[in-house]
Amino acid sequence: MNNKIDAETNPLIAKNIKFLNRKQKLMINNEWVEPSSGNFIDVVDPATENVVSHIAAGNKVDIDKAVNAANEAFKCWSKVTPLTRQSLLLQLADLMEKNAERLSEIESIDNGKSLIIARNGDVGSSINFVRYMAGWATKIMGSTLDISAPHMPGAEFHAYIKKQPVGVIGAIVPWNFPLSMAIWKIAPALATGCTIVLKPAEQTSLSALILAELIIEAGFPPGAVNIVTGYGLEAGNSLVTNPGVNKITFTGSVETGKIVGRAAVAEMKRFTLELGGKSPIIIRKDANIDTAILGASMAIFFNQGQTCTAGSRLYIHQSIFDKVVDGVSKFAENINVQPGYDAACGMGPLVSDEQRNRVFGFIKSGIEEGAEVITGAKKLPGAGYFITPTVLKTSQKMKVVQEEIFGPVVCAMPFDDDEEALTLANDTRYGLAASVWTQDLRSAHDLAANIHAGTVWVNCHNVFDPNLPFGGVKQSGIGRELGKASIDGYLEDKTVLMKLN
Ligand code: ADP
């Protein structure tokens, strides 16, 4: 295993080589500090299995320090004018844009994803979101209300609701979209006057550390944002249980989300959970078939299928079933599976060996339960956690259909009519997203209204917008991110009632 990246064997730009070769620290109070444990975690490039950097293994001591810094910073940051918050966020977005290539390359080497996805799906959309949230900083409004107070006849009142920042935010993010998930939490926190401690995923913490550099450079006051890398059971759990944290915002698996939610309730912390999904795609017989094949393929194979909204259950009208399965399989077979930072990459490696084994475990269980492999289900020889994009013909009760795989594996099944499609689509513990492919407006509205999911796309999939709230129903989570809903999640209502006579 290499411990150093060198310029001749690696395409990374010089600034990133220097960055990777340094021993990473924690960012607390705008200062770079060593982890109190003195321990570090290897950062592995999933395309080569080489160790390319080391991140600090933060623990309770470091988290406590960061939460104290965030509490101290809250005293001034919550009083800073909205215009200053907006300006600083815009300044951060400009710096991210200036460093976009550096951030994209780091995201690609750390997570394995293709540079194109890193540039557009991660870095580009993060910059847009910071700018969008900067706008909200100056548009937070309370309200005045007329009241009756019938037991006090003749009394005159002035009543208003003031929106106030929740306080210190503890944010925990996963490894699939490391920068975006961090920004989805940091930007609304800062826009509303909250301060934040972020715990990135231990597999993919590097882009958050570059972001920390840019946050300091942008001029945010010490303690407004703190970044403590480390393991979930140490740093993550310490953050969730720290009494100085007012709200937890978590993105990750259902199982960990439940642990986090329970710990938050124990202290009555506010919490937002954005968890897993098993998103259905329904292709009606009146759909534009070529568009639907392309859409369904992208919906599952985008980001190696490591997307909580991945279109992993593919329900196809029986009259077009063979044609669509054939089309999606051909698409899968034509994907260039190679390192994300190679120019021709269509799909990179999975994030880790553990994740690849998990995905193969699901494929194996599907085969044992009678699933037919149409294409894929192979590991690439040599180094790297590569797997070929996989299409399975399955039936509804198989584990591979019911559980989130988080890999490039799609389960195809036929249906006879909309009622059956709806029953199958809703037969899941998840409810994050879905897509419907049809040219019939009436059916599109009917299905959109009746699918149990936080988001339903029609004739598209995985289209996100800063202004559109995103989150799940059922076990896919609680609360919404993006849009005004996100801002609301970082504010408390303060009711003020004045008797005037
Ligand atoms: P995965 O299994 O795919 O890594 P997780 O939901 O376990 O997904 O991880 C998402 C994030 O939650 C990561 O940052 C991880 O370190 C963190 N995490 C894991 N376990 C805990 C825990 N018990 N408390 C707090 N955070 C945790």
Short mmCIF file of C-alpha atoms and ligand atoms in Angstrom, two decimals:
data_model
loop_
_atom_site.label_atom_id
_atom_site.label_comp_id
_atom_site.label_asym_id
_atom_site.label_seq_id
_atom_site.Cartn_x
_atom_site.Cartn_y
_atom_site.Cartn_z
CA MET A 1 0.00 0.00 0.00
CA ASN A 2 1.30 3.46 -0.88
CA ASN A 3 1.32 6.09 1.76
CA LYS A 4 2.07 8.91 -0.61
CA ILE A 5 0.50 10.16 -3.80
CA ASP A 6 3.08 11.27 -6.29
CA ALA A 7 2.55 13.59 -9.24
CA GLU A 8 3.83 11.21 -11.89
CA THR A 9 1.55 8.28 -11.17
CA ASN A 10 -1.52 10.25 -10.26
CA PRO A 11 -3.53 12.79 -12.21
CA LEU A 12 -4.28 15.00 -9.22
CA ILE A 13 -3.39 18.65 -9.32
CA ALA A 14 -0.41 19.76 -7.24
CA LYS A 15 -2.43 21.45 -4.52
CA ASN A 16 -4.30 18.23 -3.85
CA ILE A 17 -1.13 16.17 -3.66
CA LYS A 18 0.18 18.52 -1.00
CA PHE A 19 -3.17 18.37 0.77
CA LEU A 20 -3.33 14.55 0.70
CA ASN A 21 0.22 14.13 1.90
CA ARG A 22 -0.33 16.25 5.00
CA LYS A 23 -1.61 14.67 8.21
CA GLN A 24 -5.19 15.95 8.49
CA LYS A 25 -6.34 17.67 11.67
CA LEU A 26 -9.64 18.73 13.17
CA MET A 27 -10.99 22.24 12.61
CA ILE A 28 -12.26 23.73 15.87
CA ASN A 29 -12.70 27.46 16.46
CA ASN A 30 -11.08 28.25 13.07
CA GLU A 31 -7.91 26.48 14.20
CA TRP A 32 -6.39 23.20 13.05
CA VAL A 33 -5.91 20.94 16.05
CA GLU A 34 -4.51 17.45 16.59
CA PRO A 35 -7.02 14.80 17.74
CA SER A 36 -6.77 14.36 21.50
CA SER A 37 -6.38 10.57 21.04
CA GLY A 38 -3.39 11.04 18.73
CA ASN A 39 -5.04 8.45 16.46
CA PHE A 40 -5.59 8.66 12.72
CA ILE A 41 -7.73 6.76 10.21
CA ASP A 42 -6.41 5.61 6.82
CA VAL A 43 -8.05 7.21 3.79
CA VAL A 44 -8.28 4.64 0.98
CA ASP A 45 -8.67 5.41 -2.71
CA PRO A 46 -11.38 2.88 -3.66
CA ALA A 47 -10.11 2.69 -7.24
CA THR A 48 -6.61 1.50 -6.25
CA GLU A 49 -6.99 0.38 -2.62
CA ASN A 50 -4.00 2.60 -1.82
CA VAL A 51 -3.88 4.62 1.38
CA VAL A 52 -3.75 8.20 0.12
CA SER A 53 -4.12 10.23 3.30
CA HIS A 54 -4.94 10.03 7.01
CA ILE A 55 -7.74 11.77 8.87
CA ALA A 56 -7.88 12.49 12.57
CA ALA A 57 -9.89 10.10 14.76
CA GLY A 58 -11.79 12.64 16.85
CA ASN A 59 -13.42 11.46 20.08
CA LYS A 60 -15.58 12.79 22.92
CA VAL A 61 -12.90 15.19 24.14
CA ASP A 62 -12.66 16.78 20.68
CA ILE A 63 -16.43 16.86 20.23
CA ASP A 64 -16.87 18.52 23.63
CA LYS A 65 -14.29 21.15 22.63
CA ALA A 66 -16.06 21.77 19.31
CA VAL A 67 -19.52 21.98 20.91
CA ASN A 68 -18.20 24.47 23.48
CA ALA A 69 -16.71 26.56 20.67
CA ALA A 70 -20.02 26.45 18.79
CA ASN A 71 -21.92 27.54 21.92
CA GLU A 72 -19.53 30.42 22.48
CA ALA A 73 -19.78 31.44 18.81
CA PHE A 74 -23.59 31.25 18.90
CA LYS A 75 -23.65 34.22 21.27
CA CYS A 76 -22.28 36.50 18.57
CA TRP A 77 -23.24 34.68 15.34
CA SER A 78 -26.95 34.64 16.24
CA LYS A 79 -26.77 38.45 16.59
CA VAL A 80 -24.86 39.14 13.37
CA THR A 81 -26.99 41.04 10.84
CA PRO A 82 -28.77 38.98 8.18
CA LEU A 83 -26.93 40.91 5.49
CA THR A 84 -23.56 39.92 6.97
CA ARG A 85 -24.64 36.27 7.07
CA GLN A 86 -25.73 36.51 3.45
CA SER A 87 -22.49 38.20 2.36
CA LEU A 88 -20.30 35.62 4.11
CA LEU A 89 -22.24 32.74 2.54
CA LEU A 90 -21.85 34.35 -0.90
CA GLN A 91 -18.15 34.77 -0.21
CA LEU A 92 -17.94 31.07 0.69
CA ALA A 93 -19.73 30.11 -2.54
CA ASP A 94 -17.24 32.21 -4.56
CA LEU A 95 -14.31 30.48 -2.84
CA MET A 96 -15.86 27.07 -3.49
CA GLU A 97 -16.20 28.01 -7.14
CA LYS A 98 -12.55 29.07 -7.25
CA ASN A 99 -11.61 25.70 -5.72
CA ALA A 100 -14.18 23.65 -7.63
CA GLU A 101 -11.67 21.53 -9.52
CA ARG A 102 -9.69 20.79 -6.38
CA LEU A 103 -12.85 19.81 -4.50
CA SER A 104 -14.10 17.66 -7.39
CA GLU A 105 -10.86 15.73 -7.68
CA ILE A 106 -10.74 15.08 -3.95
CA GLU A 107 -14.35 13.90 -4.00
CA SER A 108 -13.55 11.53 -6.86
CA ILE A 109 -10.47 10.03 -5.25
CA ASP A 110 -12.06 9.79 -1.80
CA ASN A 111 -15.45 8.35 -2.79
CA GLY A 112 -14.66 6.75 -6.15
CA LYS A 113 -17.29 8.65 -8.10
CA SER A 114 -16.67 9.98 -11.61
CA LEU A 115 -15.26 13.47 -11.95
CA ILE A 116 -18.31 14.51 -13.97
CA ILE A 117 -20.64 13.62 -11.10
CA ALA A 118 -18.26 15.21 -8.59
CA ARG A 119 -18.15 18.46 -10.60
CA ASN A 120 -21.86 18.74 -11.28
CA GLY A 121 -23.68 16.54 -8.79
CA ASP A 122 -21.52 17.35 -5.76
CA VAL A 123 -19.49 20.53 -6.09
CA GLY A 124 -21.61 22.48 -8.60
CA SER A 125 -24.86 21.81 -6.79
CA SER A 126 -23.25 22.59 -3.41
CA ILE A 127 -22.16 26.01 -4.68
CA ASN A 128 -25.67 26.67 -5.99
CA PHE A 129 -27.16 25.65 -2.68
CA VAL A 130 -24.89 27.95 -0.66
CA ARG A 131 -25.94 30.85 -2.90
CA TYR A 132 -29.61 29.91 -2.58
CA MET A 133 -29.34 29.70 1.22
CA ALA A 134 -27.45 33.03 1.32
CA GLY A 135 -30.62 34.58 -0.09
CA TRP A 136 -32.72 33.13 2.74
CA ALA A 137 -30.53 34.76 5.40
CA THR A 138 -32.16 38.11 4.64
CA LYS A 139 -35.69 36.77 4.15
CA ILE A 140 -36.50 35.14 7.48
CA MET A 141 -39.83 36.52 8.66
CA GLY A 142 -41.98 36.09 11.70
CA SER A 143 -45.60 37.25 11.78
CA THR A 144 -48.06 39.37 13.72
CA LEU A 145 -51.44 37.93 14.68
CA ASP A 146 -54.77 39.30 15.91
CA ILE A 147 -55.92 37.41 18.98
CA SER A 148 -59.24 37.10 20.84
CA ALA A 149 -58.39 36.14 24.45
CA PRO A 150 -62.18 35.85 25.15
CA HIS A 151 -61.70 35.65 28.92
CA MET A 152 -60.25 39.21 28.94
CA PRO A 153 -62.95 41.39 27.34
CA GLY A 154 -61.78 44.87 26.38
CA ALA A 155 -58.10 44.02 26.60
CA GLU A 156 -55.92 45.10 23.70
CA PHE A 157 -52.95 43.04 22.64
CA HIS A 158 -50.04 43.06 20.29
CA ALA A 159 -48.98 39.51 19.46
CA TYR A 160 -46.18 38.38 17.23
CA ILE A 161 -44.15 35.31 16.40
CA LYS A 162 -40.43 35.79 16.15
CA LYS A 163 -38.25 33.25 14.34
CA GLN A 164 -35.10 32.45 16.29
CA PRO A 165 -32.18 30.15 15.49
CA VAL A 166 -32.38 26.75 17.18
CA GLY A 167 -28.82 27.08 18.54
CA VAL A 168 -25.93 24.65 18.12
CA ILE A 169 -26.40 22.06 15.39
CA GLY A 170 -24.79 18.62 15.39
CA ALA A 171 -24.57 17.35 11.81
CA ILE A 172 -23.66 13.80 10.81
CA VAL A 173 -23.30 12.90 7.15
CA PRO A 174 -22.69 9.76 5.05
CA TRP A 175 -20.11 8.95 2.39
CA ASN A 176 -22.16 8.98 -0.84
CA PHE A 177 -22.30 12.76 -1.43
CA PRO A 178 -19.83 13.99 1.19
CA LEU A 179 -19.62 17.68 0.27
CA SER A 180 -23.29 18.12 -0.71
CA MET A 181 -24.59 16.47 2.44
CA ALA A 182 -22.31 18.68 4.56
CA ILE A 183 -23.44 21.80 2.70
CA TRP A 184 -27.14 20.84 2.95
CA LYS A 185 -26.65 21.19 6.71
CA ILE A 186 -24.00 23.90 7.09
CA ALA A 187 -25.60 26.46 4.73
CA PRO A 188 -29.08 26.65 6.34
CA ALA A 189 -27.51 26.56 9.82
CA LEU A 190 -25.36 29.59 9.02
CA ALA A 191 -28.15 31.39 7.14
CA THR A 192 -30.44 31.19 10.18
CA GLY A 193 -27.82 32.24 12.75
CA CYS A 194 -27.10 28.75 14.13
CA THR A 195 -23.59 27.43 14.70
CA ILE A 196 -22.61 23.89 13.79
CA VAL A 197 -20.35 20.92 14.50
CA LEU A 198 -20.04 18.59 11.51
CA LYS A 199 -18.97 14.94 11.75
CA PRO A 200 -18.24 13.71 8.20
CA ALA A 201 -18.28 10.02 7.31
CA GLU A 202 -15.01 8.32 8.26
CA GLN A 203 -14.66 6.95 4.68
CA THR A 204 -14.93 10.37 2.99
CA SER A 205 -13.94 13.32 5.17
CA LEU A 206 -11.50 15.08 2.85
CA SER A 207 -13.79 17.51 1.02
CA ALA A 208 -15.17 18.73 4.38
CA LEU A 209 -11.60 19.58 5.41
CA ILE A 210 -11.04 21.62 2.25
CA LEU A 211 -14.40 23.26 2.93
CA ALA A 212 -13.15 24.10 6.43
CA GLU A 213 -10.17 25.92 4.90
CA LEU A 214 -12.55 27.93 2.71
CA ILE A 215 -14.86 28.71 5.65
CA ILE A 216 -11.93 30.20 7.54
CA GLU A 217 -10.81 32.10 4.43
CA ALA A 218 -14.33 33.44 3.83
CA GLY A 219 -14.21 35.16 7.22
CA PHE A 220 -16.76 33.27 9.34
CA PRO A 221 -16.07 33.88 13.04
CA PRO A 222 -14.28 31.20 15.09
CA GLY A 223 -16.63 28.45 16.27
CA ALA A 224 -19.43 29.15 13.75
CA VAL A 225 -18.45 25.95 11.92
CA ASN A 226 -16.36 23.16 13.46
CA ILE A 227 -15.38 19.96 11.74
CA VAL A 228 -14.51 16.87 13.77
CA THR A 229 -13.62 13.79 11.75
CA GLY A 230 -13.77 10.33 13.29
CA TYR A 231 -15.79 7.16 13.68
CA GLY A 232 -19.55 7.11 14.17
CA LEU A 233 -19.43 5.22 17.46
CA GLU A 234 -16.91 7.65 18.96
CA ALA A 235 -17.20 11.13 17.42
CA GLY A 236 -20.74 10.67 16.04
CA ASN A 237 -22.22 9.26 19.23
CA SER A 238 -20.47 11.91 21.36
CA LEU A 239 -22.02 14.62 19.21
CA VAL A 240 -25.52 13.15 19.41
CA THR A 241 -25.37 12.79 23.20
CA ASN A 242 -23.66 16.11 23.99
CA PRO A 243 -26.13 18.25 26.01
CA GLY A 244 -24.71 21.42 24.42
CA VAL A 245 -26.19 20.46 21.03
CA ASN A 246 -29.72 21.76 20.36
CA LYS A 247 -30.50 19.95 17.12
CA ILE A 248 -29.20 16.88 15.34
CA THR A 249 -29.38 16.67 11.59
CA PHE A 250 -28.44 13.24 10.30
CA THR A 251 -28.23 11.61 6.89
CA GLY A 252 -27.44 7.90 6.75
CA SER A 253 -28.90 4.44 7.20
CA VAL A 254 -32.27 3.70 8.82
CA GLU A 255 -30.64 1.60 11.53
CA THR A 256 -28.16 4.31 12.61
CA GLY A 257 -30.85 6.97 12.15
CA LYS A 258 -33.05 5.22 14.72
CA ILE A 259 -30.16 5.13 17.23
CA VAL A 260 -29.49 8.82 16.59
CA GLY A 261 -33.19 9.74 16.83
CA ARG A 262 -33.58 7.90 20.14
CA ALA A 263 -30.51 9.63 21.59
CA ALA A 264 -31.81 13.02 20.42
CA VAL A 265 -35.22 12.43 22.03
CA ALA A 266 -33.55 11.48 25.31
CA GLU A 267 -32.33 15.11 25.55
CA MET A 268 -35.34 16.51 23.64
CA LYS A 269 -33.02 17.79 20.95
CA ARG A 270 -34.72 18.71 17.70
CA PHE A 271 -33.81 16.29 14.92
CA THR A 272 -34.01 15.77 11.19
CA LEU A 273 -33.34 12.31 9.79
CA GLU A 274 -32.79 11.70 6.09
CA LEU A 275 -32.52 7.93 5.79
CA GLY A 276 -32.57 5.19 3.22
CA GLY A 277 -34.84 4.39 0.33
CA LYS A 278 -35.90 1.67 -2.06
CA SER A 279 -37.34 3.95 -4.69
CA PRO A 280 -39.76 2.47 -7.23
CA ILE A 281 -39.83 3.39 -10.89
CA ILE A 282 -43.17 2.76 -12.61
CA ILE A 283 -43.06 2.60 -16.40
CA ARG A 284 -46.56 2.63 -17.89
CA LYS A 285 -47.20 1.17 -21.33
CA ASP A 286 -47.86 4.67 -22.75
CA ALA A 287 -44.42 5.95 -21.68
CA ASN A 288 -41.91 7.11 -24.24
CA ILE A 289 -39.94 3.87 -24.05
CA ASP A 290 -36.51 5.14 -25.09
CA THR A 291 -36.69 8.03 -22.62
CA ALA A 292 -37.89 5.69 -19.89
CA ILE A 293 -35.06 3.18 -20.53
CA LEU A 294 -32.47 5.94 -20.33
CA GLY A 295 -34.12 7.47 -17.26
CA ALA A 296 -34.44 4.15 -15.43
CA SER A 297 -30.81 3.27 -16.20
CA MET A 298 -29.47 6.60 -14.95
CA ALA A 299 -31.74 6.39 -11.91
CA ILE A 300 -30.00 3.26 -10.66
CA PHE A 301 -26.45 3.46 -12.03
CA PHE A 302 -25.81 7.15 -11.18
CA ASN A 303 -23.12 7.40 -8.48
CA GLN A 304 -22.67 3.58 -8.57
CA GLY A 305 -26.19 3.22 -7.19
CA GLN A 306 -24.97 4.72 -3.92
CA THR A 307 -27.79 7.22 -3.81
CA CYS A 308 -30.60 7.14 -1.26
CA THR A 309 -33.07 7.89 -4.08
CA ALA A 310 -31.63 5.25 -6.48
CA GLY A 311 -34.41 3.81 -8.66
CA SER A 312 -33.75 0.29 -7.42
CA ARG A 313 -37.20 -1.29 -7.98
CA LEU A 314 -38.20 -1.18 -11.62
CA TYR A 315 -41.89 -1.91 -12.25
CA ILE A 316 -42.64 -2.23 -15.96
CA HIS A 317 -45.97 -2.77 -17.67
CA GLN A 318 -45.97 -6.43 -18.77
CA SER A 319 -46.56 -5.47 -22.45
CA ILE A 320 -43.17 -3.68 -22.61
CA PHE A 321 -41.32 -5.63 -19.90
CA ASP A 322 -38.84 -7.50 -22.14
CA LYS A 323 -38.07 -4.42 -24.21
CA VAL A 324 -37.32 -2.22 -21.21
CA VAL A 325 -35.27 -4.89 -19.39
CA ASP A 326 -33.29 -5.43 -22.57
CA GLY A 327 -32.72 -1.67 -22.96
CA VAL A 328 -31.59 -1.16 -19.37
CA SER A 329 -29.30 -4.22 -19.60
CA LYS A 330 -27.69 -2.92 -22.80
CA PHE A 331 -27.17 0.45 -21.11
CA ALA A 332 -25.54 -1.34 -18.16
CA GLU A 333 -23.24 -3.36 -20.41
CA ASN A 334 -22.03 -0.20 -22.16
CA ILE A 335 -20.99 1.60 -18.97
CA ASN A 336 -17.22 2.07 -18.66
CA VAL A 337 -16.41 0.83 -15.18
CA GLN A 338 -13.10 2.40 -14.22
CA PRO A 339 -11.51 4.86 -11.76
CA GLY A 340 -13.64 7.95 -11.29
CA TYR A 341 -10.83 10.32 -12.18
CA ASP A 342 -10.23 8.64 -15.58
CA ALA A 343 -11.72 10.80 -18.31
CA ALA A 344 -13.81 7.98 -19.84
CA CYS A 345 -15.27 6.80 -16.54
CA GLY A 346 -18.96 5.95 -16.70
CA MET A 347 -19.08 4.34 -13.28
CA GLY A 348 -16.39 4.25 -10.59
CA PRO A 349 -15.74 1.73 -7.81
CA LEU A 350 -17.94 1.34 -4.75
CA VAL A 351 -16.73 3.30 -1.76
CA SER A 352 -15.17 0.44 0.18
CA ASP A 353 -14.55 -3.28 0.29
CA GLU A 354 -17.16 -3.53 3.04
CA GLN A 355 -19.74 -1.90 0.79
CA ARG A 356 -18.86 -4.13 -2.16
CA ASN A 357 -19.22 -7.22 0.04
CA ARG A 358 -22.58 -5.93 1.24
CA VAL A 359 -23.79 -5.45 -2.34
CA PHE A 360 -22.60 -8.94 -3.32
CA GLY A 361 -24.30 -10.36 -0.26
CA PHE A 362 -27.59 -8.97 -1.54
CA ILE A 363 -27.01 -10.26 -5.07
CA LYS A 364 -26.23 -13.70 -3.67
CA SER A 365 -29.35 -13.70 -1.53
CA GLY A 366 -31.40 -12.67 -4.58
CA ILE A 367 -30.01 -15.57 -6.61
CA GLU A 368 -30.69 -17.97 -3.73
CA GLU A 369 -34.30 -16.77 -3.67
CA GLY A 370 -34.66 -17.34 -7.42
CA ALA A 371 -33.68 -14.01 -9.01
CA GLU A 372 -32.41 -14.22 -12.59
CA VAL A 373 -29.21 -12.30 -13.38
CA ILE A 374 -29.74 -10.58 -16.74
CA THR A 375 -26.40 -8.80 -16.67
CA GLY A 376 -23.62 -7.78 -14.27
CA ALA A 377 -23.03 -9.23 -10.80
CA LYS A 378 -19.27 -9.50 -11.36
CA LYS A 379 -16.26 -8.09 -9.56
CA LEU A 380 -13.59 -6.63 -11.86
CA PRO A 381 -10.24 -8.39 -11.50
CA GLY A 382 -7.37 -6.48 -9.90
CA ALA A 383 -7.35 -3.69 -7.37
CA GLY A 384 -10.32 -1.45 -6.65
CA TYR A 385 -13.81 -2.09 -5.36
CA PHE A 386 -15.39 -2.36 -8.81
CA ILE A 387 -18.58 -4.21 -9.64
CA THR A 388 -20.37 -4.46 -12.96
CA PRO A 389 -23.80 -2.78 -13.18
CA THR A 390 -26.40 -5.42 -12.45
CA VAL A 391 -29.93 -6.10 -13.69
CA LEU A 392 -31.98 -8.77 -11.93
CA LYS A 393 -35.41 -10.20 -12.72
CA THR A 394 -36.97 -10.60 -9.31
CA SER A 395 -40.21 -11.00 -7.42
CA GLN A 396 -41.66 -8.69 -4.79
CA LYS A 397 -40.98 -10.57 -1.55
CA MET A 398 -37.29 -11.22 -2.17
CA LYS A 399 -34.89 -9.56 0.28
CA VAL A 400 -33.12 -7.93 -2.65
CA VAL A 401 -36.42 -6.13 -3.47
CA GLN A 402 -37.30 -5.19 0.09
CA GLU A 403 -33.95 -3.99 1.44
CA GLU A 404 -31.80 -1.04 0.40
CA ILE A 405 -28.70 -2.36 -1.39
CA PHE A 406 -26.94 0.97 -2.02
CA GLY A 407 -25.20 -0.33 -5.11
CA PRO A 408 -25.70 -0.56 -8.90
CA VAL A 409 -28.31 -3.32 -8.75
CA VAL A 410 -31.80 -2.94 -10.18
CA CYS A 411 -34.69 -5.37 -9.59
CA ALA A 412 -37.10 -5.57 -12.54
CA MET A 413 -40.70 -6.79 -12.16
CA PRO A 414 -43.80 -6.66 -14.39
CA PHE A 415 -47.25 -5.28 -13.53
CA ASP A 416 -50.67 -5.48 -15.21
CA ASP A 417 -52.38 -2.22 -14.28
CA ASP A 418 -51.86 0.97 -12.26
CA GLU A 419 -53.53 -0.49 -9.21
CA GLU A 420 -51.06 -3.35 -9.10
CA ALA A 421 -48.14 -1.02 -9.80
CA LEU A 422 -49.20 1.18 -6.90
CA THR A 423 -49.61 -1.77 -4.53
CA LEU A 424 -46.15 -3.07 -5.42
CA ALA A 425 -44.54 0.40 -5.23
CA ASN A 426 -45.99 1.02 -1.76
CA ASP A 427 -45.14 -2.46 -0.47
CA THR A 428 -41.96 -1.30 1.32
CA ARG A 429 -40.90 0.15 4.66
CA TYR A 430 -39.27 3.03 2.80
CA GLY A 431 -40.83 6.18 1.34
CA LEU A 432 -38.14 8.50 0.05
CA ALA A 433 -38.74 8.93 -3.67
CA ALA A 434 -40.32 7.40 -6.77
CA SER A 435 -40.69 8.10 -10.45
CA VAL A 436 -43.52 7.54 -12.89
CA TRP A 437 -43.00 7.35 -16.63
CA THR A 438 -46.10 8.06 -18.70
CA GLN A 439 -47.55 10.45 -21.26
CA ASP A 440 -50.96 10.39 -19.64
CA LEU A 441 -51.44 13.41 -17.41
CA ARG A 442 -54.34 11.96 -15.44
CA SER A 443 -52.42 8.79 -14.54
CA ALA A 444 -49.35 10.81 -13.65
CA HIS A 445 -51.34 12.87 -11.15
CA ASP A 446 -53.13 9.81 -9.74
CA LEU A 447 -49.92 7.88 -9.18
CA ALA A 448 -48.07 10.94 -7.81
CA ALA A 449 -50.85 11.48 -5.28
CA ASN A 450 -50.96 7.86 -4.13
CA ILE A 451 -47.35 6.73 -4.02
CA HIS A 452 -46.10 6.93 -0.44
CA ALA A 453 -42.92 8.93 -0.91
CA GLY A 454 -41.51 12.34 -0.04
CA THR A 455 -40.75 13.07 -3.70
CA VAL A 456 -42.39 11.75 -6.87
CA TRP A 457 -40.76 12.57 -10.18
CA VAL A 458 -42.68 12.25 -13.44
CA ASN A 459 -40.68 11.44 -16.59
CA CYS A 460 -37.45 12.19 -14.75
CA HIS A 461 -35.58 10.87 -11.71
CA ASN A 462 -32.99 12.27 -9.29
CA VAL A 463 -33.69 15.88 -10.23
CA PHE A 464 -32.98 18.05 -7.20
CA ASP A 465 -33.46 21.77 -6.86
CA PRO A 466 -32.36 24.05 -3.99
CA ASN A 467 -35.94 25.35 -3.77
CA LEU A 468 -37.68 21.94 -3.56
CA PRO A 469 -37.99 20.29 -0.14
CA PHE A 470 -36.52 16.81 0.10
CA GLY A 471 -37.06 14.09 2.68
CA GLY A 472 -38.88 10.87 3.40
CA VAL A 473 -42.06 9.37 4.76
CA LYS A 474 -42.33 6.02 6.56
CA GLN A 475 -38.88 4.75 7.60
CA SER A 476 -37.08 7.01 5.13
CA GLY A 477 -36.93 9.73 7.73
CA ILE A 478 -38.40 12.74 9.46
CA GLY A 479 -38.17 16.36 8.35
CA ARG A 480 -37.19 18.04 5.11
CA GLU A 481 -34.00 19.49 3.71
CA LEU A 482 -33.61 22.02 0.88
CA GLY A 483 -36.03 24.85 0.17
CA LYS A 484 -37.79 26.95 2.79
CA ALA A 485 -38.56 23.75 4.71
CA SER A 486 -34.88 23.44 5.46
CA ILE A 487 -34.73 26.97 6.88
CA ASP A 488 -37.78 26.24 9.06
CA GLY A 489 -35.95 23.25 10.54
CA TYR A 490 -33.24 25.52 11.97
CA LEU A 491 -35.67 28.02 13.53
CA GLU A 492 -37.88 28.00 16.62
CA ASP A 493 -41.08 30.02 16.92
CA LYS A 494 -41.03 32.48 19.83
CA THR A 495 -44.53 33.72 20.69
CA VAL A 496 -44.60 37.22 22.18
CA LEU A 497 -47.82 38.64 23.58
CA MET A 498 -48.09 42.21 24.92
CA LYS A 499 -51.10 43.58 26.77
CA LEU A 500 -51.42 47.19 25.71
CA ASN A 501 -54.09 48.54 28.07
P1 ADP B 1 -23.09 3.39 6.60
O1 ADP B 1 -23.37 2.09 7.28
O2 ADP B 1 -23.45 3.37 5.19
O3 ADP B 1 -21.73 3.96 6.87
P2 ADP B 1 -24.33 4.93 8.68
O4 ADP B 1 -25.73 5.39 8.77
O5 ADP B 1 -23.88 3.96 9.71
O6 ADP B 1 -24.15 4.43 7.22
O7 ADP B 1 -23.35 6.17 8.73
C1 ADP B 1 -23.70 7.49 8.41
C2 ADP B 1 -22.97 8.43 9.35
O8 ADP B 1 -23.36 8.13 10.69
C3 ADP B 1 -21.45 8.33 9.32
O9 ADP B 1 -20.90 9.62 9.47
C4 ADP B 1 -21.15 7.47 10.54
O10 ADP B 1 -19.86 7.69 11.07
C5 ADP B 1 -22.20 7.96 11.51
N1 ADP B 1 -22.55 7.02 12.59
C6 ADP B 1 -22.49 5.66 12.56
N2 ADP B 1 -22.91 5.15 13.73
C7 ADP B 1 -23.24 6.21 14.53
C8 ADP B 1 -23.75 6.34 15.87
N3 ADP B 1 -24.00 5.29 16.64
N4 ADP B 1 -23.98 7.59 16.34
C9 ADP B 1 -23.75 8.66 15.57
N5 ADP B 1 -23.26 8.60 14.32
C10 ADP B 1 -23.02 7.40 13.80
#
